Amino acid sequence: MSTLEFRRSSYSGGSGNCVEVADTPTLHAVRDSKTPGQPPLAFSHAEWQAFLTDIASL
């Protein structure tokens, strides 16, 4: 996963507490921008879509 290209989430604020995401054909990876050396969390497309659907309803 070291070759992933992470981008900052558009929902992150400017305070430095950011979530970064990277997409591949088979998964979505998520990491905390303060600890980029830590392994990212990995989600399938179905899991990621369920997450986005849930937060959109908040």
Tab-separated table of N, CA, C and O in Angstrom, residues 2-53:
chain	number	residue	atom	x	y	z
A	2	SER	N	2.161	1.096	-0.031
A	2	SER	CA	3.044	2.260	0.019
A	2	SER	C	3.005	3.073	-1.271
A	2	SER	O	3.447	4.216	-1.286
A	3	THR	N	2.457	2.534	-2.351
A	3	THR	CA	2.419	3.253	-3.620
A	3	THR	C	1.102	3.994	-3.840
A	3	THR	O	0.908	4.600	-4.883
A	4	LEU	N	0.220	3.955	-2.857
A	4	LEU	CA	-1.069	4.637	-3.000
A	4	LEU	C	-0.884	6.142	-3.039
A	4	LEU	O	-0.018	6.694	-2.361
A	5	GLU	N	-1.710	6.807	-3.821
A	5	GLU	CA	-1.703	8.270	-3.879
A	5	GLU	C	-2.886	8.781	-3.068
A	5	GLU	O	-4.026	8.722	-3.526
A	6	PHE	N	-2.587	9.262	-1.876
A	6	PHE	CA	-3.637	9.754	-0.986
A	6	PHE	C	-3.987	11.196	-1.314
A	6	PHE	O	-3.145	11.977	-1.727
A	7	ARG	N	-5.245	11.525	-1.115
A	7	ARG	CA	-5.713	12.906	-1.264
A	7	ARG	C	-6.483	13.260	0.000
A	7	ARG	O	-7.059	12.388	0.649
A	8	ARG	N	-6.491	14.520	0.319
A	8	ARG	CA	-7.187	14.990	1.513
A	8	ARG	C	-8.683	15.044	1.256
A	8	ARG	O	-9.128	15.495	0.206
A	9	SER	N	-9.435	14.580	2.220
A	9	SER	CA	-10.890	14.589	2.093
A	9	SER	C	-11.399	16.016	2.011
A	9	SER	O	-10.917	16.915	2.702
A	10	SER	N	-12.386	16.248	1.161
A	10	SER	CA	-12.983	17.584	1.044
A	10	SER	C	-13.754	17.956	2.299
A	10	SER	O	-14.094	19.120	2.507
A	11	TYR	N	-14.034	16.992	3.163
A	11	TYR	CA	-14.750	17.249	4.408
A	11	TYR	C	-13.819	17.615	5.551
A	11	TYR	O	-14.282	17.964	6.627
A	12	SER	N	-12.508	17.517	5.348
A	12	SER	CA	-11.561	17.850	6.401
A	12	SER	C	-11.463	19.361	6.543
A	12	SER	O	-11.474	20.091	5.564
A	13	GLY	N	-11.330	19.800	7.764
A	13	GLY	CA	-11.182	21.228	8.025
A	13	GLY	C	-9.747	21.665	7.822
A	13	GLY	O	-8.878	20.878	7.475
A	14	GLY	N	-9.457	22.911	8.056
A	14	GLY	CA	-8.122	23.448	7.878
A	14	GLY	C	-7.274	23.390	9.129
A	14	GLY	O	-6.213	23.984	9.185
A	15	SER	N	-7.713	22.652	10.148
A	15	SER	CA	-7.000	22.636	11.419
A	15	SER	C	-5.871	21.617	11.481
A	15	SER	O	-5.235	21.465	12.506
A	16	GLY	N	-5.610	20.892	10.408
A	16	GLY	CA	-4.557	19.891	10.406
A	16	GLY	C	-5.022	18.511	10.818
A	16	GLY	O	-4.255	17.565	10.785
A	17	ASN	N	-6.269	18.388	11.246
A	17	ASN	CA	-6.841	17.083	11.591
A	17	ASN	C	-7.570	16.569	10.366
A	17	ASN	O	-8.751	16.793	10.201
A	18	CYS	N	-6.852	15.891	9.506
A	18	CYS	CA	-7.423	15.540	8.206
A	18	CYS	C	-7.466	14.045	7.974
A	18	CYS	O	-6.607	13.301	8.430
A	19	VAL	N	-8.446	13.655	7.210
A	19	VAL	CA	-8.565	12.290	6.722
A	19	VAL	C	-8.117	12.310	5.271
A	19	VAL	O	-8.472	13.203	4.510
A	20	GLU	N	-7.310	11.326	4.907
A	20	GLU	CA	-6.864	11.202	3.529
A	20	GLU	C	-7.346	9.868	2.976
A	20	GLU	O	-7.396	8.873	3.708
A	21	VAL	N	-7.696	9.861	1.703
A	21	VAL	CA	-8.205	8.646	1.071
A	21	VAL	C	-7.437	8.364	-0.217
A	21	VAL	O	-6.923	9.279	-0.860
A	22	ALA	N	-7.368	7.090	-0.566
A	22	ALA	CA	-6.764	6.646	-1.828
A	22	ALA	C	-7.654	5.547	-2.384
A	22	ALA	O	-8.143	4.694	-1.635
A	23	ASP	N	-7.874	5.575	-3.670
A	23	ASP	CA	-8.738	4.601	-4.316
A	23	ASP	C	-7.920	3.691	-5.221
A	23	ASP	O	-6.978	4.129	-5.882
A	24	THR	N	-8.291	2.418	-5.246
A	24	THR	CA	-7.706	1.451	-6.168
A	24	THR	C	-8.872	0.735	-6.846
A	24	THR	O	-10.024	0.914	-6.440
A	25	PRO	N	-8.616	-0.084	-7.827
A	25	PRO	CA	-9.712	-0.812	-8.461
A	25	PRO	C	-10.453	-1.759	-7.506
A	25	PRO	O	-11.595	-2.109	-7.745
A	26	THR	N	-9.813	-2.150	-6.403
A	26	THR	CA	-10.439	-3.130	-5.514
A	26	THR	C	-10.745	-2.633	-4.107
A	26	THR	O	-11.440	-3.324	-3.369
A	27	LEU	N	-10.217	-1.472	-3.715
A	27	LEU	CA	-10.467	-0.999	-2.352
A	27	LEU	C	-10.321	0.509	-2.238
A	27	LEU	O	-9.840	1.179	-3.147
A	28	HIS	N	-10.748	1.002	-1.080
A	28	HIS	CA	-10.559	2.404	-0.690
A	28	HIS	C	-9.746	2.381	0.592
A	28	HIS	O	-10.101	1.677	1.540
A	29	ALA	N	-8.650	3.122	0.623
A	29	ALA	CA	-7.787	3.183	1.794
A	29	ALA	C	-7.959	4.538	2.471
A	29	ALA	O	-8.102	5.558	1.798
A	30	VAL	N	-7.934	4.530	3.797
A	30	VAL	CA	-8.154	5.739	4.583
A	30	VAL	C	-7.056	5.829	5.637
A	30	VAL	O	-6.717	4.828	6.280
A	31	ARG	N	-6.502	7.034	5.810
A	31	ARG	CA	-5.497	7.231	6.851
A	31	ARG	C	-5.644	8.608	7.475
A	31	ARG	O	-6.284	9.507	6.922
A	32	ASP	N	-5.017	8.760	8.621
A	32	ASP	CA	-4.969	10.031	9.331
A	32	ASP	C	-3.734	10.777	8.829
A	32	ASP	O	-2.628	10.233	8.843
A	33	SER	N	-3.901	12.017	8.415
A	33	SER	CA	-2.776	12.770	7.856
A	33	SER	C	-1.667	13.016	8.880
A	33	SER	O	-0.526	13.256	8.510
A	34	LYS	N	-1.990	12.948	10.163
A	34	LYS	CA	-0.974	13.157	11.198
A	34	LYS	C	-0.067	11.950	11.371
A	34	LYS	O	1.012	12.067	11.940
A	35	THR	N	-0.495	10.771	10.886
A	35	THR	CA	0.301	9.551	11.027
A	35	THR	C	0.366	8.799	9.690
A	35	THR	O	-0.092	7.668	9.584
A	36	PRO	N	0.953	9.426	8.670
A	36	PRO	CA	0.974	8.794	7.346
A	36	PRO	C	1.789	7.507	7.286
A	36	PRO	O	1.619	6.714	6.366
A	37	GLY	N	2.653	7.270	8.254
A	37	GLY	CA	3.456	6.054	8.259
A	37	GLY	C	2.712	4.832	8.770
A	37	GLY	O	3.174	3.705	8.584
A	38	GLN	N	1.579	5.048	9.409
A	38	GLN	CA	0.780	3.937	9.911
A	38	GLN	C	0.033	3.269	8.756
A	38	GLN	O	-0.339	3.932	7.797
A	39	PRO	N	-0.212	1.968	8.852
A	39	PRO	CA	-0.979	1.307	7.790
A	39	PRO	C	-2.383	1.912	7.695
A	39	PRO	O	-3.020	2.165	8.716
A	40	PRO	N	-2.865	2.147	6.490
A	40	PRO	CA	-4.217	2.700	6.345
A	40	PRO	C	-5.278	1.644	6.601
A	40	PRO	O	-5.002	0.439	6.552
A	41	LEU	N	-6.473	2.100	6.879
A	41	LEU	CA	-7.624	1.212	6.929
A	41	LEU	C	-8.051	0.948	5.497
A	41	LEU	O	-8.021	1.859	4.665
A	42	ALA	N	-8.455	-0.271	5.193
A	42	ALA	CA	-8.862	-0.630	3.832
A	42	ALA	C	-10.307	-1.107	3.836
A	42	ALA	O	-10.703	-1.888	4.698
A	43	PHE	N	-11.079	-0.613	2.869
A	43	PHE	CA	-12.496	-0.947	2.759
A	43	PHE	C	-12.820	-1.390	1.337
A	43	PHE	O	-12.305	-0.821	0.380
A	44	SER	N	-13.712	-2.368	1.226
A	44	SER	CA	-14.190	-2.782	-0.095
A	44	SER	C	-15.078	-1.671	-0.654
A	44	SER	O	-15.493	-0.759	0.074
A	45	HIS	N	-15.400	-1.774	-1.928
A	45	HIS	CA	-16.282	-0.772	-2.538
A	45	HIS	C	-17.652	-0.765	-1.859
A	45	HIS	O	-18.223	0.298	-1.624
A	46	ALA	N	-18.180	-1.937	-1.519
A	46	ALA	CA	-19.491	-2.017	-0.863
A	46	ALA	C	-19.445	-1.385	0.524
A	46	ALA	O	-20.360	-0.650	0.919
A	47	GLU	N	-18.388	-1.639	1.276
A	47	GLU	CA	-18.253	-1.038	2.607
A	47	GLU	C	-18.137	0.478	2.509
A	47	GLU	O	-18.735	1.216	3.292
A	48	TRP	N	-17.347	0.958	1.543
A	48	TRP	CA	-17.146	2.396	1.371
A	48	TRP	C	-18.446	3.088	0.986
A	48	TRP	O	-18.789	4.141	1.498
A	49	GLN	N	-19.205	2.473	0.088
A	49	GLN	CA	-20.476	3.052	-0.332
A	49	GLN	C	-21.458	3.107	0.831
A	49	GLN	O	-22.177	4.093	0.997
A	50	ALA	N	-21.493	2.061	1.654
A	50	ALA	CA	-22.367	2.048	2.830
A	50	ALA	C	-21.971	3.165	3.795
A	50	ALA	O	-22.840	3.850	4.352
A	51	PHE	N	-20.679	3.377	3.980
A	51	PHE	CA	-20.197	4.459	4.839
A	51	PHE	C	-20.635	5.822	4.303
A	51	PHE	O	-21.174	6.651	5.042
A	52	LEU	N	-20.423	6.049	3.015
A	52	LEU	CA	-20.807	7.336	2.424
A	52	LEU	C	-22.315	7.564	2.510
A	52	LEU	O	-22.768	8.684	2.766
A	53	THR	N	-23.085	6.514	2.311
A	53	THR	CA	-24.556	6.627	2.414
A	53	THR	C	-24.935	6.993	3.842
A	53	THR	O	-25.796	7.862	4.047
